[in-house]
Coordinates of N, CA and C in Angstrom, one line a residue:
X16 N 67.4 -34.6 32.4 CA 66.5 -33.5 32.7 C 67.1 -32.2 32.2
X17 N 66.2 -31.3 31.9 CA 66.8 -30.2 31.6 C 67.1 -29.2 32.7
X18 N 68.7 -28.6 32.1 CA 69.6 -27.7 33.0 C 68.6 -27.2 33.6
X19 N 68.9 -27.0 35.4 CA 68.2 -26.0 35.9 C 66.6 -25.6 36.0
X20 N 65.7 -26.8 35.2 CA 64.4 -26.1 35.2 C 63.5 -27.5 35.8
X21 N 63.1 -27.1 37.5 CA 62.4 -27.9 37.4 C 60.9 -28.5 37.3
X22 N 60.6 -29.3 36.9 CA 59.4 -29.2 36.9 C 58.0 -28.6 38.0
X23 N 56.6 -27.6 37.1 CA 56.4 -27.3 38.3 C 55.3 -27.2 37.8
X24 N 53.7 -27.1 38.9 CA 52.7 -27.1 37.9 C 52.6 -25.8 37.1
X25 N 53.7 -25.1 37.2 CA 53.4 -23.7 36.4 C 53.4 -24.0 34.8
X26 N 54.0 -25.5 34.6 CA 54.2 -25.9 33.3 C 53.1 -26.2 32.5
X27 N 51.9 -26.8 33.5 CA 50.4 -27.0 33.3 C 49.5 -25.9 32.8
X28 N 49.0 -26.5 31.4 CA 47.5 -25.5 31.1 C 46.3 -26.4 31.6
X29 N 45.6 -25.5 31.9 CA 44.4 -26.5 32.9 C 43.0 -26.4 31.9
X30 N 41.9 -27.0 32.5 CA 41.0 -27.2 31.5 C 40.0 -25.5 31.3
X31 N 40.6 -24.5 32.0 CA 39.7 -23.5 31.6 C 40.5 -22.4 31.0
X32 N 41.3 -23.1 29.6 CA 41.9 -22.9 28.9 C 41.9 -23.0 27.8
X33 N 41.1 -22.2 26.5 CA 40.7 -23.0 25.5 C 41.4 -23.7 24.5
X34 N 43.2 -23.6 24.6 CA 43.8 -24.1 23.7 C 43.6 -26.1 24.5
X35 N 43.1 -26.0 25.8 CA 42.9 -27.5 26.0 C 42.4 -28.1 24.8
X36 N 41.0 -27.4 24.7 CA 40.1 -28.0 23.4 C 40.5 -27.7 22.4
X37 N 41.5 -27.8 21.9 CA 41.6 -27.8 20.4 C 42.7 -29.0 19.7
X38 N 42.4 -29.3 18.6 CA 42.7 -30.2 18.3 C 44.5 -30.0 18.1
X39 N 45.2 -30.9 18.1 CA 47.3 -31.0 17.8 C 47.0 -31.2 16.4
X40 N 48.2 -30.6 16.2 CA 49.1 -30.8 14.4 C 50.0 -32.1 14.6
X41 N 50.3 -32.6 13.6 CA 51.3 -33.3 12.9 C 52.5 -32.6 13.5
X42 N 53.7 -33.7 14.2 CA 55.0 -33.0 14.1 C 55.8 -33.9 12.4
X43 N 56.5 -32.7 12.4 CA 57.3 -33.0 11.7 C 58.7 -33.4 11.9
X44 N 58.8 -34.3 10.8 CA 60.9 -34.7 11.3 C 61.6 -34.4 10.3
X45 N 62.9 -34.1 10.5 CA 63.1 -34.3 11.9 C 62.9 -33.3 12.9
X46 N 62.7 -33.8 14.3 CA 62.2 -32.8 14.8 C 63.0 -31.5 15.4
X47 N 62.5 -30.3 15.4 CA 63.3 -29.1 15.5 C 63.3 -28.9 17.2
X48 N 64.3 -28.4 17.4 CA 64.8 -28.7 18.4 C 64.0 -28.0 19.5
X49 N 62.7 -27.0 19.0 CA 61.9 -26.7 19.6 C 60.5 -28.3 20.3
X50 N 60.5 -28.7 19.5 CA 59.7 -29.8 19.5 C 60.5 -30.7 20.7
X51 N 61.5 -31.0 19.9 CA 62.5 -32.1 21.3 C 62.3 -31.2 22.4
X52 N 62.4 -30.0 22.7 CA 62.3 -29.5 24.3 C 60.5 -29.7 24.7
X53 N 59.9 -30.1 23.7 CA 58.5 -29.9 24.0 C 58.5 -31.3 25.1
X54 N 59.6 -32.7 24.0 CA 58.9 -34.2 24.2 C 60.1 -34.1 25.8
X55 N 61.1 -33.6 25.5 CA 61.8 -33.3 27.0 C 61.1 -33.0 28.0
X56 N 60.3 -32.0 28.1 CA 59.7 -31.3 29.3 C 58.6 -32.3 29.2
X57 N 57.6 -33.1 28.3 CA 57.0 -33.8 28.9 C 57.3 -35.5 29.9
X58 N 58.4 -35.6 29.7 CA 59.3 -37.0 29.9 C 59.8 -36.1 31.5
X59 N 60.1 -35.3 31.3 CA 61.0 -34.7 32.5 C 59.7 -34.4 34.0
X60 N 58.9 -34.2 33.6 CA 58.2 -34.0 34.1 C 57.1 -35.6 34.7
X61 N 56.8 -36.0 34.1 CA 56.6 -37.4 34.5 C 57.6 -37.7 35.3
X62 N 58.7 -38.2 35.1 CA 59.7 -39.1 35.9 C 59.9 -38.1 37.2
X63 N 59.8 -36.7 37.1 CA 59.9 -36.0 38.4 C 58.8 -36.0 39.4
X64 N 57.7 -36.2 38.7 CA 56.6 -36.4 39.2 C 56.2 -37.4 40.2
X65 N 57.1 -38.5 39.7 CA 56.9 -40.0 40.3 C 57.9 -40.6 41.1
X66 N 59.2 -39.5 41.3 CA 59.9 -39.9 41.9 C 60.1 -39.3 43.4
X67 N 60.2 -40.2 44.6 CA 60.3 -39.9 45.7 C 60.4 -38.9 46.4
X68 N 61.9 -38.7 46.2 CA 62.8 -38.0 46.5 C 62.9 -36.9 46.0
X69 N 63.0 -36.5 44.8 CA 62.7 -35.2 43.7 C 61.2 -34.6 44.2
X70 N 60.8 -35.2 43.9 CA 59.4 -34.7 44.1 C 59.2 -35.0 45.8
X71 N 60.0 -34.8 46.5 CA 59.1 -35.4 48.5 C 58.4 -34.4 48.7
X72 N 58.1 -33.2 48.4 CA 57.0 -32.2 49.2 C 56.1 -32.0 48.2
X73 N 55.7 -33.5 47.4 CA 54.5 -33.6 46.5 C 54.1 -31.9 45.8
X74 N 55.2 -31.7 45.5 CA 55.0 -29.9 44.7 C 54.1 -30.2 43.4
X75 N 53.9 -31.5 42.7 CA 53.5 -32.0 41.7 C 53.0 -33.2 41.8
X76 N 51.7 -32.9 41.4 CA 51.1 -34.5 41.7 C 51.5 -35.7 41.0
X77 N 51.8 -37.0 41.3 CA 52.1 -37.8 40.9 C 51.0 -38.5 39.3
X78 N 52.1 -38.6 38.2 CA 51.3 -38.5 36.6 C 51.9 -39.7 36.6
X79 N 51.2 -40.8 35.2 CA 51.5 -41.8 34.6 C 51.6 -41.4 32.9
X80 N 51.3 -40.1 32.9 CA 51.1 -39.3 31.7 C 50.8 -38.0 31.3
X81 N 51.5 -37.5 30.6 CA 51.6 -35.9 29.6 C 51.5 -36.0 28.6
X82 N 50.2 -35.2 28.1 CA 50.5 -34.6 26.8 C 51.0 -33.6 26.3
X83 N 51.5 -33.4 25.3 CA 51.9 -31.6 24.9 C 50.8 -30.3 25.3
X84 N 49.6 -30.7 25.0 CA 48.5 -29.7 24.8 C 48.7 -29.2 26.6
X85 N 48.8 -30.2 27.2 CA 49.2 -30.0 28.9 C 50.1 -28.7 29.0
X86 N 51.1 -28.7 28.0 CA 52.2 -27.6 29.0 C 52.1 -26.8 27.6
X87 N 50.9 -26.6 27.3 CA 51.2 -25.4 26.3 C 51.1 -25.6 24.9
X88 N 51.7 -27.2 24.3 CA 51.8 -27.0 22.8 C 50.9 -27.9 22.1
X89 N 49.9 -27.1 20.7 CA 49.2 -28.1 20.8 C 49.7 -29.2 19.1
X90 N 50.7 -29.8 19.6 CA 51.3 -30.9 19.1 C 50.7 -32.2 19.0
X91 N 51.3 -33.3 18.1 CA 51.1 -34.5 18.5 C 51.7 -35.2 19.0
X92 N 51.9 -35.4 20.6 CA 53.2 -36.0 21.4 C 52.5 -36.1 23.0
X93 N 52.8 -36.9 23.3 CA 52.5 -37.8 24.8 C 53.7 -38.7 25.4
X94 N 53.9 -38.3 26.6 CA 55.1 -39.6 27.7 C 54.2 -40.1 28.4
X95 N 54.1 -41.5 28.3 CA 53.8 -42.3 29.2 C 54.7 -43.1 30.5
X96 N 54.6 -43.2 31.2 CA 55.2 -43.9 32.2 C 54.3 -44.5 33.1
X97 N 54.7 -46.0 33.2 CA 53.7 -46.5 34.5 C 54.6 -47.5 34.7
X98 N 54.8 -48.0 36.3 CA 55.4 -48.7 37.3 C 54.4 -49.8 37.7
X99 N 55.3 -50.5 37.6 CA 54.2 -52.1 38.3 C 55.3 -53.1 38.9
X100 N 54.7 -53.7 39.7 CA 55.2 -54.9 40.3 C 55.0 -56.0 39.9
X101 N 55.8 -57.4 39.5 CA 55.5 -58.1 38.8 C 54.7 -59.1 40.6
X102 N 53.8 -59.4 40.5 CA 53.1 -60.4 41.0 C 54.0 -61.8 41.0
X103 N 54.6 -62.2 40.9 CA 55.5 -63.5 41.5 C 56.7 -63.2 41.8
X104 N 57.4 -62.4 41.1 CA 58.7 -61.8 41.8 C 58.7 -61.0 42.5
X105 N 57.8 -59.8 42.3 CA 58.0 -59.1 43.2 C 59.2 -57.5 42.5
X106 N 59.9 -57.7 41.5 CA 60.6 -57.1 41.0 C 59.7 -55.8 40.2
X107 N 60.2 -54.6 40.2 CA 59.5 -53.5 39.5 C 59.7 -53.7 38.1
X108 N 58.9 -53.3 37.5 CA 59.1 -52.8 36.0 C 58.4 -51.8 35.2
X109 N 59.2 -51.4 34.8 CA 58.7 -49.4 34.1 C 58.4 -49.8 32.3
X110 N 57.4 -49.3 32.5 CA 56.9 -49.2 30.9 C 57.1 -47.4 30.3
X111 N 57.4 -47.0 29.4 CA 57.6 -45.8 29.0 C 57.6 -45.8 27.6
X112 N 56.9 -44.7 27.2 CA 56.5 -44.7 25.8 C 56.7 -43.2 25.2
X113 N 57.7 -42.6 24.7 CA 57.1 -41.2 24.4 C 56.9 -41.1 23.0
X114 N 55.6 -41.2 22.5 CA 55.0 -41.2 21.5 C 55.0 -39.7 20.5
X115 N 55.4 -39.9 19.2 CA 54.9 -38.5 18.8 C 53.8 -38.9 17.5
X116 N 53.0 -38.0 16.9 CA 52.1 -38.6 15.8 C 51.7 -39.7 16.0
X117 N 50.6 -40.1 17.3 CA 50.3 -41.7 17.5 C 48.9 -41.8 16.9
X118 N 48.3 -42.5 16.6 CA 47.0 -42.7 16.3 C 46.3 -44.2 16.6
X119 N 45.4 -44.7 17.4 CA 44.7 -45.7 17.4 C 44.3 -46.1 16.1
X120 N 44.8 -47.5 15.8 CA 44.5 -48.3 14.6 C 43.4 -49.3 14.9
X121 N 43.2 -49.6 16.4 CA 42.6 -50.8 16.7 C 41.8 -50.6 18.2
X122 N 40.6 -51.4 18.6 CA 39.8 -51.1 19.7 C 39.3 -52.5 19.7
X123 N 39.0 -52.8 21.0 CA 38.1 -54.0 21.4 C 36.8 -53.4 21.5
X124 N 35.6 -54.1 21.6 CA 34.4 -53.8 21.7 C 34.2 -54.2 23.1
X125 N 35.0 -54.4 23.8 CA 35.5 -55.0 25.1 C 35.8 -53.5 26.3
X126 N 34.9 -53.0 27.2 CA 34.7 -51.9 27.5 C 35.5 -52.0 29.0
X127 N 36.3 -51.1 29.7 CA 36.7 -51.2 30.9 C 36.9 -49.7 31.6
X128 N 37.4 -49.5 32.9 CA 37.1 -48.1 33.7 C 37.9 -48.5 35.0
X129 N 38.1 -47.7 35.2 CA 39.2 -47.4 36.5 C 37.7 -47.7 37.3
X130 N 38.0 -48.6 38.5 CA 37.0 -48.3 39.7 C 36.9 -47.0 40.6
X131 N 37.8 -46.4 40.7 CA 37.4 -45.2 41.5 C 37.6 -43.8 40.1
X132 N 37.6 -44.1 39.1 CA 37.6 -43.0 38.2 C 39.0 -42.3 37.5
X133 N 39.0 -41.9 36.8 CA 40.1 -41.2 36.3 C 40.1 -39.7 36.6
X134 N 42.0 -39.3 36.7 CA 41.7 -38.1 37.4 C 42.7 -37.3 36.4
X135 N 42.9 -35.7 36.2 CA 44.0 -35.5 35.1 C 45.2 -34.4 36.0
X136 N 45.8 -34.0 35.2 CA 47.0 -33.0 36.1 C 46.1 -31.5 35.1
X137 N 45.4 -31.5 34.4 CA 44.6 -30.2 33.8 C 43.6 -30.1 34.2
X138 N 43.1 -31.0 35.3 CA 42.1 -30.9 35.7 C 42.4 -30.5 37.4
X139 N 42.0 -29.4 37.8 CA 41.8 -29.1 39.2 C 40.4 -29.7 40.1
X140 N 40.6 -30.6 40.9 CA 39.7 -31.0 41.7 C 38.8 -31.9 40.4
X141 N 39.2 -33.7 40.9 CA 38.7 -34.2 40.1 C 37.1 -34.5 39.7
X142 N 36.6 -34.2 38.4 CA 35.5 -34.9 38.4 C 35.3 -36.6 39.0
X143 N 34.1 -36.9 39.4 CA 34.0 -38.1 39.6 C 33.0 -38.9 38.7
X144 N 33.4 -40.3 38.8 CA 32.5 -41.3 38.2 C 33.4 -42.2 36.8
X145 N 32.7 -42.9 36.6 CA 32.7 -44.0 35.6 C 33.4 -43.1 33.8
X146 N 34.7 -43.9 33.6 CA 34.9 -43.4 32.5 C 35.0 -44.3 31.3
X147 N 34.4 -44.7 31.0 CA 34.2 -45.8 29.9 C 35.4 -45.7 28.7
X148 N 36.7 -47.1 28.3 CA 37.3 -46.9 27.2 C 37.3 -48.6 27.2
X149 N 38.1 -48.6 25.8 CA 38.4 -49.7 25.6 C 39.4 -50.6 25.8
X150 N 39.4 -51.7 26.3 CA 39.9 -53.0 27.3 C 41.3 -53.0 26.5
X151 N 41.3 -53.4 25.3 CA 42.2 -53.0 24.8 C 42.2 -52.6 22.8
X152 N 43.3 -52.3 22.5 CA 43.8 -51.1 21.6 C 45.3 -51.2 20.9
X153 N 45.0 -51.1 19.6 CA 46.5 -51.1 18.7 C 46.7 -49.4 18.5
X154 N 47.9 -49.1 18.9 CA 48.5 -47.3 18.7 C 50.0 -47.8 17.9
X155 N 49.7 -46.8 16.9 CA 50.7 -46.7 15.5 C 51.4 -45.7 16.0
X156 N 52.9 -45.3 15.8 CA 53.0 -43.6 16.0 C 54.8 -44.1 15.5
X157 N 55.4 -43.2 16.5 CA 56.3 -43.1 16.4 C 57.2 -42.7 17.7
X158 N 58.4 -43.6 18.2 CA 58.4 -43.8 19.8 C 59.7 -42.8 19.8
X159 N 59.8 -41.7 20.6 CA 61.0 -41.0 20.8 C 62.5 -42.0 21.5
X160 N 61.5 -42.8 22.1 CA 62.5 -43.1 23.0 C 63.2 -44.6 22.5
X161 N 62.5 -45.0 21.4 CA 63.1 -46.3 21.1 C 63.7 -46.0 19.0
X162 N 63.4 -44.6 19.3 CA 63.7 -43.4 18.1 C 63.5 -44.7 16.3
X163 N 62.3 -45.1 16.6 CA 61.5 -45.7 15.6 C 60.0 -46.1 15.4
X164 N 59.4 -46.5 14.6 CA 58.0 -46.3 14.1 C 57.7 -47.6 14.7
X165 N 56.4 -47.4 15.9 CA 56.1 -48.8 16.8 C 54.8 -49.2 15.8
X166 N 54.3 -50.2 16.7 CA 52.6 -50.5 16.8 C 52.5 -51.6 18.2
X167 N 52.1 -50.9 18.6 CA 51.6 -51.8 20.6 C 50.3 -52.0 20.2
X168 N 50.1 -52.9 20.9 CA 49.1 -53.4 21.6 C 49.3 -53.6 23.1
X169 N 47.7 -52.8 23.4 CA 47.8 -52.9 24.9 C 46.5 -52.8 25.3
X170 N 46.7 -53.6 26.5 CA 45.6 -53.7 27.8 C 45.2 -53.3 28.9
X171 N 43.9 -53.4 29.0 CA 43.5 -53.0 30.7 C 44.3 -51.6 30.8
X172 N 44.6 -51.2 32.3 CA 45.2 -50.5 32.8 C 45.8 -49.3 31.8
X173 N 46.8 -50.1 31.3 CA 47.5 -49.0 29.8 C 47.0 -48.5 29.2
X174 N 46.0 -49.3 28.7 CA 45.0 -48.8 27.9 C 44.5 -48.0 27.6
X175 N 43.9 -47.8 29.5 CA 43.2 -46.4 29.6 C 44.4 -45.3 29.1
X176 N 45.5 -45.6 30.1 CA 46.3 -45.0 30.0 C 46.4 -43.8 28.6
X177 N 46.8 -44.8 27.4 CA 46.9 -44.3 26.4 C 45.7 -43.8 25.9
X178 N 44.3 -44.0 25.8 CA 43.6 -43.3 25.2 C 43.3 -42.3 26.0
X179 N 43.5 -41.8 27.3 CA 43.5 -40.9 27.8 C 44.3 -39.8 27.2
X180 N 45.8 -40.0 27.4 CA 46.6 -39.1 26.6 C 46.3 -38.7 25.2
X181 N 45.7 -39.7 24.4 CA 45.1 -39.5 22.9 C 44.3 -38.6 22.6
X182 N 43.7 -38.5 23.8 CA 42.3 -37.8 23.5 C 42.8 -36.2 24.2
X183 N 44.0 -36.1 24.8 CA 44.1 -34.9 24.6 C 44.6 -34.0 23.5
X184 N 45.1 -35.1 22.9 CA 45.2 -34.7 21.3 C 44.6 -34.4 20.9
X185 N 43.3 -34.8 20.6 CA 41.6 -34.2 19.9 C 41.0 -33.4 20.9
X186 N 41.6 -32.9 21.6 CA 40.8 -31.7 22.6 C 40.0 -31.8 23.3
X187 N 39.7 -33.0 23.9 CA 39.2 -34.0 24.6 C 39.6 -34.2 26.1
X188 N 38.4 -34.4 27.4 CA 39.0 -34.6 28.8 C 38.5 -35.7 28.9
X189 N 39.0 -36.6 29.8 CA 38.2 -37.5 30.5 C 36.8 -37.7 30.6
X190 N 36.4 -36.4 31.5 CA 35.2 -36.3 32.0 C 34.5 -35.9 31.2
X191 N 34.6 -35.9 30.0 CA 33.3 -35.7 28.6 C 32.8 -37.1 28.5
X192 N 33.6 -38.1 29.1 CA 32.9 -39.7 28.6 C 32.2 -40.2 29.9
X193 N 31.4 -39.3 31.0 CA 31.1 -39.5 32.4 C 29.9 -39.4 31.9
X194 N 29.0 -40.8 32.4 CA 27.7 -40.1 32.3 C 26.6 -39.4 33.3
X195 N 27.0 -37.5 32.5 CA 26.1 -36.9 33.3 C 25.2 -36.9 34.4
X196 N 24.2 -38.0 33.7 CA 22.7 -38.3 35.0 C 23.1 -38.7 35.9
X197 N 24.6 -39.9 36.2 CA 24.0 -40.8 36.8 C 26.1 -41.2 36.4
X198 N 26.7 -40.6 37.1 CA 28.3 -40.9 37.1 C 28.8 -42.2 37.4
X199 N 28.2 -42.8 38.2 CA 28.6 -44.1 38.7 C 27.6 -45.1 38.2
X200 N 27.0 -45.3 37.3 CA 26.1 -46.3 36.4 C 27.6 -47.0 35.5
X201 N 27.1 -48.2 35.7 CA 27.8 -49.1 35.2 C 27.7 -50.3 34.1
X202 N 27.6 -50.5 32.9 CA 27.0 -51.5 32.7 C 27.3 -53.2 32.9
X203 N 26.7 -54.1 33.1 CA 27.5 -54.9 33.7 C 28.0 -56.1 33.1
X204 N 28.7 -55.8 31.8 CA 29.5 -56.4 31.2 C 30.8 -55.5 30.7
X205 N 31.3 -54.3 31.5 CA 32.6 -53.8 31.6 C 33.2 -54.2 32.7
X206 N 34.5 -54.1 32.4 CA 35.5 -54.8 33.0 C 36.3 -53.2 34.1
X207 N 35.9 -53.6 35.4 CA 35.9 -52.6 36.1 C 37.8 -52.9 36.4
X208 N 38.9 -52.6 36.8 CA 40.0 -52.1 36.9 C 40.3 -51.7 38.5

């Protein structure tokens, strides 16, 4: 974590912000040490986010994900983090990704959606309803944390995960993919979550 600075929502640009909507650059490598404090504060801030004890007077709402455009820069870089329980053991396991330069290579035509909706940390007071992405997805990029050039594939749950963060890359919220009329319309061959 970085000396002395903790995470706080003061770190957050929110959506009535126009650098939300605008599209990230290309980082470059290697990266300048401005950049690393960028992919720092977004890693640092997740894991603060989600943990207990650091975080007990919920000063920060609990994230599975940050992008840069979130705290200001509009880069190409996202941390993911998500926690799960394995179903027969019982044992936790942490998935973490901090992506820089990622791009979707691959999509299912296979459609899926959080059942109670997706909610963001730039967004104050969540919109509601149905956010339609795909079930699952190949992302190319480049992993800070495994400090080499991946390609995942992933499902369900992650999935959203990651094309949520992507799309803050393109300037993009969640709630642009809500349908207007009628929020909670469903069609009934997505795979509800």
């Amino acid at each position: 974590m970085l000396q002395n600075e903790i995470p706080s929502k003061d770190w957050l640009v929110f959506d009535d912000t126009p650098s939300i909507r605008q599209s990230s650059s290309d980082v470059s490598f290697p990266l300048s040490p401005e950049n690393e404090l960028v992919m720092q504060k977004l890693i640092d801030f997740v894991r603060y986010s989600q943990d207990p004890q650091k975080n007990d007077k919920q000063t920060i709402r609990p994230a599975v994900g940050l992008a840069s455009p979130q705290i200001g820069h509009n880069i190409k870089m996202y941390y993911i983090r998500i926690e799960d329980t394995d179903d027969e053991t019982g044992t936790k396991k942490i998935t973490e990704h901090a992506m820089i330069n990622p791009k979707i290579s691959g999509k299912s035509s296979q459609l899926a959606c959080i059942e109670e909706g997706e909610g963001c940390l730039s967004v104050d007071g969540d919109k509601e309803g149905f956010v339609p992405r795909s079930f699952r997805i190949i992302i190319e990029g480049y992993d800070y944390l495994k400090q080499q050039k991946v390609t995942i594939t992933v499902r369900s749950y992650e999935a959203i995960v990651f094309q949520h963060e992507q799309e803050h890359l393109e300037g993009k919220l969640y709630y642009d993919l809500i349908n207007k009329k009628n929020p909670w319309l469903k069609n009934s061959d997505w795979i509800i979550l």
